[in-house]
Each structure stands twice: as C-alpha cells, then as structure tokens.
PDB file of C-alpha atoms and ligand atoms in Angstrom:
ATOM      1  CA  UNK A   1       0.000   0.000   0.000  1.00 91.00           C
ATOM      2  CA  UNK A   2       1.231   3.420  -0.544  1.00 97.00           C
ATOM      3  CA  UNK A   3       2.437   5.629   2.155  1.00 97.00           C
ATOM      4  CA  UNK A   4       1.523   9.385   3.142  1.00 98.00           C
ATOM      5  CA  UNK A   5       4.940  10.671   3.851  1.00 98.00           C
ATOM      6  CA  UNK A   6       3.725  13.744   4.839  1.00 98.00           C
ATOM      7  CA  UNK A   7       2.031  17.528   3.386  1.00 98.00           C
ATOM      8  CA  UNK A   8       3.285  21.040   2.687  1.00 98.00           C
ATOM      9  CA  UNK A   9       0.823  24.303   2.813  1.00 98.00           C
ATOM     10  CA  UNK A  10       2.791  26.944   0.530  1.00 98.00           C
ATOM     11  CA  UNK A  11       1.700  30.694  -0.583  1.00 98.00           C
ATOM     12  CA  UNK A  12       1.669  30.958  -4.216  1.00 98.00           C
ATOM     13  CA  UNK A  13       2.639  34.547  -5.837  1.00 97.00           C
ATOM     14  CA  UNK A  14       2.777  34.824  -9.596  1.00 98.00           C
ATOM     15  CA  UNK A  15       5.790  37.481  -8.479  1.00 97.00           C
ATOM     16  CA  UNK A  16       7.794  34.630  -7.242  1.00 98.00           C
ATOM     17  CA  UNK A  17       8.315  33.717 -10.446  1.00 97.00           C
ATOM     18  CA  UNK A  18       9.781  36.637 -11.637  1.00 97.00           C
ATOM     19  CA  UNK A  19      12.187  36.436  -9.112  1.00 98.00           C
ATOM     20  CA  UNK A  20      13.086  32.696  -9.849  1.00 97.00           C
ATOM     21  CA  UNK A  21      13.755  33.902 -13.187  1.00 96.00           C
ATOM     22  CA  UNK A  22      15.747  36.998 -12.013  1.00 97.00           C
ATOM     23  CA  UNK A  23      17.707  35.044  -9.563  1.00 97.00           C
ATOM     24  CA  UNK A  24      16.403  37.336  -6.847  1.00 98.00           C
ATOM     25  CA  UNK A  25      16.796  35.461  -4.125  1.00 98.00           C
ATOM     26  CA  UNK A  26      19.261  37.104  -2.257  1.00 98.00           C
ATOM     27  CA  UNK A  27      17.874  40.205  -2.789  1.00 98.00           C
ATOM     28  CA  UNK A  28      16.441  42.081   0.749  1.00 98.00           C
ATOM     29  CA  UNK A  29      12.997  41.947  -0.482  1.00 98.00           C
ATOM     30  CA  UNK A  30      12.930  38.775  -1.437  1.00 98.00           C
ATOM     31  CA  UNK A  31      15.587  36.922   0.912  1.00 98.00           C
ATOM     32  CA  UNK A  32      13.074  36.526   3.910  1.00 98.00           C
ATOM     33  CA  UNK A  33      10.805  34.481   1.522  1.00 98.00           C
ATOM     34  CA  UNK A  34      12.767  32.439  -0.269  1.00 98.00           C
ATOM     35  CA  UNK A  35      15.412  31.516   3.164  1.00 98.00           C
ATOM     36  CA  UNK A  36      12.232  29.514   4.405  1.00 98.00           C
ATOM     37  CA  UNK A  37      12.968  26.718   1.714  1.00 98.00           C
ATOM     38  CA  UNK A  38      16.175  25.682   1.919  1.00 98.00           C
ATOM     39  CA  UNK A  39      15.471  23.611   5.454  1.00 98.00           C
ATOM     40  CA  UNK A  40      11.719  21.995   4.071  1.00 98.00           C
ATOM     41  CA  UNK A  41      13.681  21.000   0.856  1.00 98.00           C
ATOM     42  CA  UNK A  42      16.185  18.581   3.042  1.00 98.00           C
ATOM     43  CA  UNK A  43      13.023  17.362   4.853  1.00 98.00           C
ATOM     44  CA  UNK A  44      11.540  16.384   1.556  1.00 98.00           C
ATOM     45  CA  UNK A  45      15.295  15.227   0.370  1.00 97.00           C
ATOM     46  CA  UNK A  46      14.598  12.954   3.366  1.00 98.00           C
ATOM     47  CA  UNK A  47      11.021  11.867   2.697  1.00 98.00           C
ATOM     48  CA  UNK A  48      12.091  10.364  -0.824  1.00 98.00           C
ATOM     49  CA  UNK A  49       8.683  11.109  -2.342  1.00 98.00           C
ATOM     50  CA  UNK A  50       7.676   9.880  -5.597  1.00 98.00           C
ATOM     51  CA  UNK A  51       4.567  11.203  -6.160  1.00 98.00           C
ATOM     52  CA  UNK A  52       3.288  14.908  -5.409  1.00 98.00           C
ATOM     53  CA  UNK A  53      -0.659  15.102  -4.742  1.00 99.00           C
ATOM     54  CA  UNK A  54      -1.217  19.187  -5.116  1.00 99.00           C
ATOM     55  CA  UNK A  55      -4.330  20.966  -4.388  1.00 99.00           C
ATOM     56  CA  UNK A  56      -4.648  24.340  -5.120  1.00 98.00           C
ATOM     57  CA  UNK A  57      -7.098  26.992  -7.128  1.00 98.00           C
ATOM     58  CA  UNK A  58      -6.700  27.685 -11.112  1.00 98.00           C
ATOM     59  CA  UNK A  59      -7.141  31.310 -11.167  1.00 98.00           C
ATOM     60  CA  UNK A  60      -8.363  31.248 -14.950  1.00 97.00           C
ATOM     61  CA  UNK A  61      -6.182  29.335 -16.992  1.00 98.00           C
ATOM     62  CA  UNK A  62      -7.837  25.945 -17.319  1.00 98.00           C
ATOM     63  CA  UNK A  63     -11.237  27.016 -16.115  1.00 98.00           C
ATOM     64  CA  UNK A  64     -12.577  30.536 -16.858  1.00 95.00           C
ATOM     65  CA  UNK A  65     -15.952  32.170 -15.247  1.00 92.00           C
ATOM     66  CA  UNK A  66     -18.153  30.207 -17.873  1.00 96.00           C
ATOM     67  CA  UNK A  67     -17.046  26.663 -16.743  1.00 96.00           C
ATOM     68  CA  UNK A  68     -15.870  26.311 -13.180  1.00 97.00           C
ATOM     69  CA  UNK A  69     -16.090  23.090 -11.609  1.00 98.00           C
ATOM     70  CA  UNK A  70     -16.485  23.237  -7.798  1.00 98.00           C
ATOM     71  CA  UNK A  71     -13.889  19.820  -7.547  1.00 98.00           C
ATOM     72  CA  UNK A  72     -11.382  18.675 -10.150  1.00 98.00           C
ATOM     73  CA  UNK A  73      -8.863  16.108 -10.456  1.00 98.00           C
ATOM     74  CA  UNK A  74      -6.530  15.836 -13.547  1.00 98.00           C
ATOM     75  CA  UNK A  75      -6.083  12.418 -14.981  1.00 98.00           C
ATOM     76  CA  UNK A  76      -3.346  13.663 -17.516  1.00 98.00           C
ATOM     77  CA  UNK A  77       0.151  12.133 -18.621  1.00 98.00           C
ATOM     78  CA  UNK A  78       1.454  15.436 -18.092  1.00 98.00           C
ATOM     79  CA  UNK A  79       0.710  19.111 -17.301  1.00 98.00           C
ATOM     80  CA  UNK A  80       1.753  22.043 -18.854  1.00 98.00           C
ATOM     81  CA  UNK A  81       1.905  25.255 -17.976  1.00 97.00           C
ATOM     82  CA  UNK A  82       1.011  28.351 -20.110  1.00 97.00           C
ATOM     83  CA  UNK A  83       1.606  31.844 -20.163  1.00 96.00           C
ATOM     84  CA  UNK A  84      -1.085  33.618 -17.595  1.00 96.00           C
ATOM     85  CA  UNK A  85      -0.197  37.380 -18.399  1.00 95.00           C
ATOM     86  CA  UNK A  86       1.891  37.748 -15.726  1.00 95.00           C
ATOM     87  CA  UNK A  87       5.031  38.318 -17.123  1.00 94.00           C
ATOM     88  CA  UNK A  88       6.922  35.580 -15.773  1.00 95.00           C
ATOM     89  CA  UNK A  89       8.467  32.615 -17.942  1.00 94.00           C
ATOM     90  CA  UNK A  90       6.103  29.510 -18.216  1.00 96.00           C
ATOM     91  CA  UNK A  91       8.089  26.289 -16.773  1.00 96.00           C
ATOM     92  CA  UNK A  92       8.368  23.120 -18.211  1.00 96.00           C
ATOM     93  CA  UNK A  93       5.742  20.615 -17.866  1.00 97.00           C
ATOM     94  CA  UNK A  94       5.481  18.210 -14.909  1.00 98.00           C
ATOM     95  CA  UNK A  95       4.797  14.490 -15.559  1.00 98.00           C
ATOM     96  CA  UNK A  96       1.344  13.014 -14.193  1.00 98.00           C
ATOM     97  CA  UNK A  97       0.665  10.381 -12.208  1.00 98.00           C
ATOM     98  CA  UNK A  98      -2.352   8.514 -14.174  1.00 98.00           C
ATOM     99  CA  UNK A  99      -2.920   5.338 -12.200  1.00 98.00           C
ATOM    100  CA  UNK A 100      -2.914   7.215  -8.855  1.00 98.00           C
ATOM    101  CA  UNK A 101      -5.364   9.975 -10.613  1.00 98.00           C
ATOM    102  CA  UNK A 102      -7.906   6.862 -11.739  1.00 98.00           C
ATOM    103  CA  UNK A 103      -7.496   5.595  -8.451  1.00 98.00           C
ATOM    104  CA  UNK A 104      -8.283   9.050  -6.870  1.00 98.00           C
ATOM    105  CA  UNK A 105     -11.308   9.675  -9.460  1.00 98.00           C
ATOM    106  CA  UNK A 106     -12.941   6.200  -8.431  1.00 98.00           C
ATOM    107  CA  UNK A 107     -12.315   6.339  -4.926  1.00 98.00           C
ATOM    108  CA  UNK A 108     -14.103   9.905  -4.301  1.00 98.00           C
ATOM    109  CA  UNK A 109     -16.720   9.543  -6.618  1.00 98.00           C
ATOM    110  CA  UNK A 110     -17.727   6.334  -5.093  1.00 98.00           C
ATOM    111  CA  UNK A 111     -17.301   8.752  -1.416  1.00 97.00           C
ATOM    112  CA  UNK A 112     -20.316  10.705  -3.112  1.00 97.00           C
ATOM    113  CA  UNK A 113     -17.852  13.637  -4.309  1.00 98.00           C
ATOM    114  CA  UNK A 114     -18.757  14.467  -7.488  1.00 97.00           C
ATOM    115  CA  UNK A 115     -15.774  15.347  -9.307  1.00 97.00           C
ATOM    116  CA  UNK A 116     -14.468  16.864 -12.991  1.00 98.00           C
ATOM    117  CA  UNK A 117     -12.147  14.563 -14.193  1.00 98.00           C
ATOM    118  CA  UNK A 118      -9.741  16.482 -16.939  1.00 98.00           C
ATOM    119  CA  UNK A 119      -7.600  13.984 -18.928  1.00 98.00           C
ATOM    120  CA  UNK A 120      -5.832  17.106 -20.007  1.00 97.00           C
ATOM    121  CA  UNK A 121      -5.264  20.076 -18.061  1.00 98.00           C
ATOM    122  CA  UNK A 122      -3.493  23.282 -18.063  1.00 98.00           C
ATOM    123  CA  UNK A 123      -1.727  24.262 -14.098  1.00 98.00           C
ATOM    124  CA  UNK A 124      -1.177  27.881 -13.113  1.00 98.00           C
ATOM    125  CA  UNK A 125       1.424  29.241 -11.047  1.00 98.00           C
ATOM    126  CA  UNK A 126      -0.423  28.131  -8.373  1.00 98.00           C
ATOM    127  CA  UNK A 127       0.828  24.728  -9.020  1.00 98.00           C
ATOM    128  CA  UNK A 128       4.165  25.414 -11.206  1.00 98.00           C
ATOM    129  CA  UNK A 129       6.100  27.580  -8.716  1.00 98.00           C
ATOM    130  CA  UNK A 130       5.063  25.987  -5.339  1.00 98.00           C
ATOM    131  CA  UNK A 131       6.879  22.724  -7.396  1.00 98.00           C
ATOM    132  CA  UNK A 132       9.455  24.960  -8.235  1.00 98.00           C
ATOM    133  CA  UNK A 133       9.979  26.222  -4.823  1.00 98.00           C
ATOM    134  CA  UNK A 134      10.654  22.258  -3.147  1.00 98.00           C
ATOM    135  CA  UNK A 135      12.302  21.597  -6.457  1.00 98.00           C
ATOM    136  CA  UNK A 136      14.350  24.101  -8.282  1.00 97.00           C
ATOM    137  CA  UNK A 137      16.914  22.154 -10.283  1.00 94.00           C
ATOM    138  CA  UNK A 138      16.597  22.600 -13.955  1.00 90.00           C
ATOM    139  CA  UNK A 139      14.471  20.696 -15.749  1.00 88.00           C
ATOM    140  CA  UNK A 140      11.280  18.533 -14.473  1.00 89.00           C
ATOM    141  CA  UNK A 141      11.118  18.129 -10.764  1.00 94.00           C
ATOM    142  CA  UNK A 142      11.923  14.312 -10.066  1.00 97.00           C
ATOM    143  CA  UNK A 143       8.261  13.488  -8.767  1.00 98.00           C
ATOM    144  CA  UNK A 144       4.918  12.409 -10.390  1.00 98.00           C
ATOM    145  CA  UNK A 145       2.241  14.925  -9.733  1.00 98.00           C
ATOM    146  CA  UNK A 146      -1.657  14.487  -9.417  1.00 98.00           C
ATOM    147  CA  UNK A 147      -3.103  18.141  -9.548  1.00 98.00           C
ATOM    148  CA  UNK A 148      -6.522  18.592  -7.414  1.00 99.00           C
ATOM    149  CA  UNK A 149      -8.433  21.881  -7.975  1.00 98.00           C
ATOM    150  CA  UNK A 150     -11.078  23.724  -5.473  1.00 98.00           C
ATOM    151  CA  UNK A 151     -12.830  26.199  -6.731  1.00 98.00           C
ATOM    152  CA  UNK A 152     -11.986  29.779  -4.896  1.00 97.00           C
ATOM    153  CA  UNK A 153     -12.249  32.242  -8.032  1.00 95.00           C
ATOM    154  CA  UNK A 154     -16.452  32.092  -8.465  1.00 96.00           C
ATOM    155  CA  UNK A 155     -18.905  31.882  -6.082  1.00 96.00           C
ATOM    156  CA  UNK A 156     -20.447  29.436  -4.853  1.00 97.00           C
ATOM    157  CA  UNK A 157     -17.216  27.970  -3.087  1.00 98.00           C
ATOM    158  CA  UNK A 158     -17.262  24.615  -1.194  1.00 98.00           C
ATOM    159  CA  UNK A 159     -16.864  25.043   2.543  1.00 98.00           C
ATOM    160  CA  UNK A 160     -14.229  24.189   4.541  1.00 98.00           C
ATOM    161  CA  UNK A 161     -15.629  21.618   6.018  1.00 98.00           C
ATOM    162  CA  UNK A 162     -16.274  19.543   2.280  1.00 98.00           C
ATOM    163  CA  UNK A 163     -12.350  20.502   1.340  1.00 98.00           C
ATOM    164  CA  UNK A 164     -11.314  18.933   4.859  1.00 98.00           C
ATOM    165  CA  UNK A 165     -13.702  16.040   3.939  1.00 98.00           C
ATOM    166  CA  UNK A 166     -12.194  16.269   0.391  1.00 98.00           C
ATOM    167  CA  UNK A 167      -8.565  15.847   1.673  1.00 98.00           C
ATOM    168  CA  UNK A 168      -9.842  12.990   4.314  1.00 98.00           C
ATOM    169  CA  UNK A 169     -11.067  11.185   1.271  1.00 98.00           C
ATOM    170  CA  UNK A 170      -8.029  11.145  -0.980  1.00 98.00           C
ATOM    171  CA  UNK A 171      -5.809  10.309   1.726  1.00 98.00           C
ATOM    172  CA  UNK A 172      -8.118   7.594   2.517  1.00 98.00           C
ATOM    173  CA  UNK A 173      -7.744   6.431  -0.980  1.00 98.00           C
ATOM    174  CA  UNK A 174      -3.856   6.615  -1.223  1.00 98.00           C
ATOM    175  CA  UNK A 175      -3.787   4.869   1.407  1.00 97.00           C
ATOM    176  CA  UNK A 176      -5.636   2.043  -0.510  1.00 97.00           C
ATOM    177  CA  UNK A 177      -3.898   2.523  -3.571  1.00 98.00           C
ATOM    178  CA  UNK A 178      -2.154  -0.916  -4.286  1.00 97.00           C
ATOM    179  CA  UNK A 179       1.474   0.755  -4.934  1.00 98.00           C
ATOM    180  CA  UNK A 180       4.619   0.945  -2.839  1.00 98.00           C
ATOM    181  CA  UNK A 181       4.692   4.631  -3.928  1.00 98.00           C
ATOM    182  CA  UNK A 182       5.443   7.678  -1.044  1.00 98.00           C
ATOM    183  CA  UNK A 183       3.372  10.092  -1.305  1.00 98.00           C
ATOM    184  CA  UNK A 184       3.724  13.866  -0.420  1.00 98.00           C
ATOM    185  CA  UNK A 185       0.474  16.671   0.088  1.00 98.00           C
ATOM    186  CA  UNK A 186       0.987  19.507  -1.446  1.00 99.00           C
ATOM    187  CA  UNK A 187      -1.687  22.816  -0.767  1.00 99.00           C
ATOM    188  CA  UNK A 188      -0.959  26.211  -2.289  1.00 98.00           C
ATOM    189  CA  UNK A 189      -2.214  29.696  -1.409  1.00 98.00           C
ATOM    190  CA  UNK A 190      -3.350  31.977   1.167  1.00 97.00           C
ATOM    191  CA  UNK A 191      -2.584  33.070   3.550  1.00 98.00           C
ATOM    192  CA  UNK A 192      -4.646  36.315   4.446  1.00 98.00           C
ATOM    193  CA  UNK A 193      -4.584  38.084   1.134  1.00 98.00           C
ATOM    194  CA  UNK A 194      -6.807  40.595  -0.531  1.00 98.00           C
ATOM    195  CA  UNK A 195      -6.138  41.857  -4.342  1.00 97.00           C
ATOM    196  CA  UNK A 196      -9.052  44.038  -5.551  1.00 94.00           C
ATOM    197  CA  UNK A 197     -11.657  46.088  -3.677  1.00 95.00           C
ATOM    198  CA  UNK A 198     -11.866  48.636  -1.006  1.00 95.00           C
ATOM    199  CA  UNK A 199      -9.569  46.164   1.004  1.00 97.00           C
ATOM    200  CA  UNK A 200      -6.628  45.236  -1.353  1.00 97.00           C
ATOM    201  CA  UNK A 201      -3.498  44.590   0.494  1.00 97.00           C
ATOM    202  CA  UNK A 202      -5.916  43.552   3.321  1.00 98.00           C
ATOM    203  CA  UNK A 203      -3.965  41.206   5.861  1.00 98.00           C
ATOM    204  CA  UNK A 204      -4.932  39.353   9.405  1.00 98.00           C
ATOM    205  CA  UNK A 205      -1.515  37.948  10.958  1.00 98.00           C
ATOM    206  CA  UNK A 206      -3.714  37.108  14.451  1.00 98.00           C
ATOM    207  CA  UNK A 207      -5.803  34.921  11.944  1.00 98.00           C
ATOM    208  CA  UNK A 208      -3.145  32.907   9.805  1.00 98.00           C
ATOM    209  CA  UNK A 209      -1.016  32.543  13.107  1.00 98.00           C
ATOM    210  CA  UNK A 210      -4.226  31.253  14.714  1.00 98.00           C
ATOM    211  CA  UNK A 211      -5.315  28.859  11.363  1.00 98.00           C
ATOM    212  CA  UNK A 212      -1.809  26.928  11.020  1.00 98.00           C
ATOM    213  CA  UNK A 213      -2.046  26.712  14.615  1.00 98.00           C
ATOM    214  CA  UNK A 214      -5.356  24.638  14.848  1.00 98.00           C
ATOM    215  CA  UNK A 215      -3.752  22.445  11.606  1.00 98.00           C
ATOM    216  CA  UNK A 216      -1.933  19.900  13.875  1.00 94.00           C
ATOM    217  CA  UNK A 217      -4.052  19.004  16.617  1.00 91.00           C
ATOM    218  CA  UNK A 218      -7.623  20.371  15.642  1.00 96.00           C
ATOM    219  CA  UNK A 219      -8.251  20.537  11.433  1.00 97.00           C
ATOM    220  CA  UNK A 220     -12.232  21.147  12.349  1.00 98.00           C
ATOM    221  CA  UNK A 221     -11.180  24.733  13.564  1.00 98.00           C
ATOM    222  CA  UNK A 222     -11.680  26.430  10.775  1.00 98.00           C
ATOM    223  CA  UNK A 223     -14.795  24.540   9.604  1.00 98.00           C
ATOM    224  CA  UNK A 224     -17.047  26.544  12.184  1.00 98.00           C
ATOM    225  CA  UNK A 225     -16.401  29.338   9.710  1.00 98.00           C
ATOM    226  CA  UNK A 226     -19.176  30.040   6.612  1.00 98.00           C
ATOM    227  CA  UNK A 227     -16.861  30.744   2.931  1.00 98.00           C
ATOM    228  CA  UNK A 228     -18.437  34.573   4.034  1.00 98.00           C
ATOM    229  CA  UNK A 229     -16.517  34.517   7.065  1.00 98.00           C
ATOM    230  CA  UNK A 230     -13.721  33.493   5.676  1.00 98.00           C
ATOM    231  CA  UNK A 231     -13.740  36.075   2.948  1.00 98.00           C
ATOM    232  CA  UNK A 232     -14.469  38.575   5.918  1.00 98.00           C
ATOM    233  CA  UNK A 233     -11.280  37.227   8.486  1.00 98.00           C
ATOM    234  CA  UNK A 234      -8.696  36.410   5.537  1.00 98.00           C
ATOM    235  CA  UNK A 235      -9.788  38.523   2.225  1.00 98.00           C
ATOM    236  CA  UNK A 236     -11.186  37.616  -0.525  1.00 97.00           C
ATOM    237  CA  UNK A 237      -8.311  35.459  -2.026  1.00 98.00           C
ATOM    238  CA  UNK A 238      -7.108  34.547   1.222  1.00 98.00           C
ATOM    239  CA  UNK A 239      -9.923  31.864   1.403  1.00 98.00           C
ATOM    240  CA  UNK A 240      -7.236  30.055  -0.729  1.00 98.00           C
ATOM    241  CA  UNK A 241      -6.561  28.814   3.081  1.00 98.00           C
ATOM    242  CA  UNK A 242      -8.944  25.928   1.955  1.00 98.00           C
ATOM    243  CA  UNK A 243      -6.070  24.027   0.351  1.00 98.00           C
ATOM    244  CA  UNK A 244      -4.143  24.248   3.162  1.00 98.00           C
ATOM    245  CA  UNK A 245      -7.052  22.649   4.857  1.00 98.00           C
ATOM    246  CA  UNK A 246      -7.721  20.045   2.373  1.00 98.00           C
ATOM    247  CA  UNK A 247      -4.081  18.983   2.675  1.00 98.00           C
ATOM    248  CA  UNK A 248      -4.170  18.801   6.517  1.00 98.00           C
ATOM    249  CA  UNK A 249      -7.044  16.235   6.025  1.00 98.00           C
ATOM    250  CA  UNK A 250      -5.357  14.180   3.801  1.00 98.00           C
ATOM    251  CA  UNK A 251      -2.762  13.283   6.288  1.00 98.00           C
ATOM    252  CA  UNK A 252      -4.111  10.161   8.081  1.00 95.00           C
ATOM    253  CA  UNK A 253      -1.557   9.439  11.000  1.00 88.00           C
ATOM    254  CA  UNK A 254      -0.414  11.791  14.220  1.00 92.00           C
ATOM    255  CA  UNK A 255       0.213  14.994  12.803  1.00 96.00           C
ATOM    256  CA  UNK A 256       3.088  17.211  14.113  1.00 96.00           C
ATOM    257  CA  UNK A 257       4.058  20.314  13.018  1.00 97.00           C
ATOM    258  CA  UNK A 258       7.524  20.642  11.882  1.00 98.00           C
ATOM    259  CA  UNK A 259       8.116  23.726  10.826  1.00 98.00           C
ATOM    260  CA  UNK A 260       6.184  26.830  10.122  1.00 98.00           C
ATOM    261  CA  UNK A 261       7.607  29.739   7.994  1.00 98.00           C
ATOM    262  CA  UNK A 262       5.812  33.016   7.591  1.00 98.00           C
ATOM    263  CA  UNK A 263       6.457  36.398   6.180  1.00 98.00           C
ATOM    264  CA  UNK A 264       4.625  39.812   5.305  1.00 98.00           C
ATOM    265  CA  UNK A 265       3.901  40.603   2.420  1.00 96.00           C
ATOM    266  CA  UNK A 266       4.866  39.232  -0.838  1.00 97.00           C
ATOM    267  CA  UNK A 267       2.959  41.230  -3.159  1.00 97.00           C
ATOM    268  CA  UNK A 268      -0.119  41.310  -1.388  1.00 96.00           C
ATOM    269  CA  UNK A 269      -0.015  38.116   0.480  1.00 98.00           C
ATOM    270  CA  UNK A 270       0.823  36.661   3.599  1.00 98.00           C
ATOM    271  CA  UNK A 271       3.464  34.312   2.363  1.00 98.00           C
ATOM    272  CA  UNK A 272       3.453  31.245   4.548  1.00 98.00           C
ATOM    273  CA  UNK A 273       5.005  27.642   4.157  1.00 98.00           C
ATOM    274  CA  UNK A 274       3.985  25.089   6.984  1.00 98.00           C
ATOM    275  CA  UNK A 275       5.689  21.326   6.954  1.00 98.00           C
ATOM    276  CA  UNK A 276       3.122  19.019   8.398  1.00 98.00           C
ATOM    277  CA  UNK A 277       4.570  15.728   9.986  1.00 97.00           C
ATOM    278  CA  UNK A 278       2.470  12.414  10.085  1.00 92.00           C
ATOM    279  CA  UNK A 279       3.273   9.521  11.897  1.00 89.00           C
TER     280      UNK A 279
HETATM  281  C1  DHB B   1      -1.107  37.377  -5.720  1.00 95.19           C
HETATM  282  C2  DHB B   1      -1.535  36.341  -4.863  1.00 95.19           C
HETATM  283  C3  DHB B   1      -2.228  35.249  -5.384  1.00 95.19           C
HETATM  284  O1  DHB B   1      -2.729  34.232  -4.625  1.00 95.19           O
HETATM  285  C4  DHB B   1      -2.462  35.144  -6.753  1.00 95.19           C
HETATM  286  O2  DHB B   1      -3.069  34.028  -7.196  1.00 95.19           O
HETATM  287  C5  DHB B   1      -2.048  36.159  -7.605  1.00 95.19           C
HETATM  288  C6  DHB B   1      -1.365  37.284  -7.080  1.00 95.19           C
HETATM  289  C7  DHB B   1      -0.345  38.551  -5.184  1.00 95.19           C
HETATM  290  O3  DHB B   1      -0.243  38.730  -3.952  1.00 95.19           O
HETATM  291  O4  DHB B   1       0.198  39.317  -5.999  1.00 95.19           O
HETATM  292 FE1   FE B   2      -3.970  32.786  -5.787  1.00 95.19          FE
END
C-alpha cells in the first residue's frame, strides 16, 4: 500500500516567479521568503517522495468564469503550464501520475464527491512555482504529480468543512492505492490576502497565526467558519486557506508540526510555508 509521507501548505505569488527567473533570491525583499525553503527541501530530500498530490485553485487558466467546476482532479500524462499574463516565464511541464489519478477519481466519486475529471489540463502558477519552490533544479522536478483543484475564483465555493472532507477522502484512498509509492500533500495559497476592492493589500496575521495553529491538533477549527466569514477574516483570495485545509485532512496518521515559515507581504499576500509531519 502506498504511504503518506507527509504535506506542505505553501503561498503561491505569480511574483515569485519573476524572481526565480531573475535570480532574486538574495535580494532584501525577497531573501526573507525564499530563506524559508532551503530547510523543508532537506526534509523532503529525506522523505524520498515519488509522487506529489497538489491541491490548489486555477485562477483562470484551465477554467474561466463560464465553466468552473467546484472539484477537479486531472487524470493527464502530463501538465503544462502556459503563459497567464503575468510576465513571468512559463516552466516546463510536470509528468502526471495517471494510475494514482484513476485511483483518486474512483475512490471519491464512489465517497459521493462528485468530481471533474480532466484527462488534459493546463496548471497555473499556483501549481508550477510551489513545485518549483521544493524543487528548483533545472528541468522537471523528479516526482509524479496528481493536480486537485477547489474552486476559490467564483462563487459558490465549497466550505471548509467539504475541502477537509475532500482531503480525508483522498488520503483515505492513497492509502488504498495498491502501490509501494510515497506520497507527499501539497496545498498552495493563502494566507490572508486581498487583491481588488476597497480592502486590497488587506492582511490578518492574528488569523493565519491562529489557522496553522489549529492544523496539527484540531483541522475542524476552521470549519465553524461560513466561505463569508472566511472572505471577511482572511480577504477575498485569502480563502485560498482551503487548500491548506484540504491537505491537513489528507494526512491520516499523528500529525506534528515541523516547521512553520511566515512572512509579510509578498505582493499582497501573507506568504506562509507550513511542513506538516504524520506519523
Ligand atoms: C497574488 C496572490 C495570489 O494568490 C495570486 O493568485 C495572484 C497574485 C499577489 O499577492 O500578488
Ligand atoms: Fe492565488
């Protein structure tokens, strides 16, 4: 049976990219961000991984407003990535993982999710540089990925509650997935974060500190909040928290936290990266 090895919660900033490319990373405003990865790269160098499971939220690439499914998992030899306007180079694609995805797909639907399967899919930077981040070599990152998106660009969002559900279903199912395969979570965005409106730039430290706080020993925390709450406490895109949560509920053993990394702001965001432990 496959093994859980263990999940990482990671901001995701189109920006970061830029920097990547512009070998910023010594740079003072970048330095603080990018110093958290060294250390959670020699944990994963130590968790051996061979497949990445990442949830996170396409912000318009491979779903616009006129088609946006609430749950979807890609089923796809490969992913590529595409240029998003950003300005930042597009990265090479990552190779898929397709008898973990059909394993994934049958598992939840038969767990009454009902899912989008996408047997070709475009990923963001929302998945491209948190995978560049834990692996920056040239070329692909050594890993098979499975890509899992939550809706958190177009209302109606799922709650919190159905994306910890979510994750407690698909690391139900890799746990039953006949393979001797490890297997790290991956969840990108958040934290507090606010990009357009009367509050852009909005931020809530006491909240994130308080969120990756309750991820260890108490995932239902943040379920007794509504998606308007959320919106309210973290900003609008700062909901993106729901991958982090999704991830957190994926890990089936004793959860420890290893290490948490935070840092205000990148661009607009509350850039954190949290290494969750399971045992
Ligand atoms: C920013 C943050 C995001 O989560 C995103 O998807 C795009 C931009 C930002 O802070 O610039
Ligand atoms: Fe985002």
């Amino acid at each position: 049976m496959a093994t859980i090895v263990g999940g990482i919660a990671v901001s995701h900033v189109p920006a970061i990219g830029g920097a990547i490319a512009r070998k910023l990373q010594q740079d003072p405003y970048w330095k603080p961000f990018f110093d958290g990865f060294p250390p959670v790269r020699d944990w994963v160098q130590q968790m051996r991984p061979d497949v990445v499971v990442v949830f996170y939220n396409d912000h318009g690439l491979n779903f616009f407003l006129d088609k946006q499914p609430t749950f979807a998992v890609g089923a796809a030899p490969q992913y590529v990535n595409s240029d998003e306007g950003w300005g930042i180079p597009s990265l090479p694609p990552f190779r898929g993982d397709q008898d973990l995805s059909w394993h994934l797909i049958n598992e939840l639907v038969h767990r009454d999710f009902d899912l989008t399967t996408c047997q070709e899919m475009l990923v963001d930077h929302a998945f491209t540089l948190p995978m560049k981040l834990l692996w920056p070599q040239d070329g692909p990152a050594p890993v098979r990925t499975v890509p899992i998106c939550i809706n958190t660009v177009q209302h109606p969002l799922p709650s919190a509650r159905r994306c910890l559900a979510l994750g407690e279903a698909v690391g139900k199912a890799i746990e039953a997935w006949d393979s001797d395969a490890r297997v790290l979570m991956l969840g990108t965005g958040g934290l507090s974060h606010q990009l357009d409106g009367e509050r852009a730039g909005f931020i809530n430290k006491d909240f994130d500190l308080r969120f990756v706080q309750s991820l260890g020993a108490d995932p239902q925390w943040a379920t007794q909040y509504s998606i308007e709450e959320l919106v309210e406490l973290t900003g609008t895109q700062g909901v993106e928290l729901l991958m982090w949560l999704a991830m957190r509920g994926a890990l089936p053993g004793k959860v420890r936290e290893r290490s948490f990394h935070y840092h205000i702001p990148i661009s607009n965001t509350a850039a954190g990266l949290l290494v969750l432990e399971n045992h």
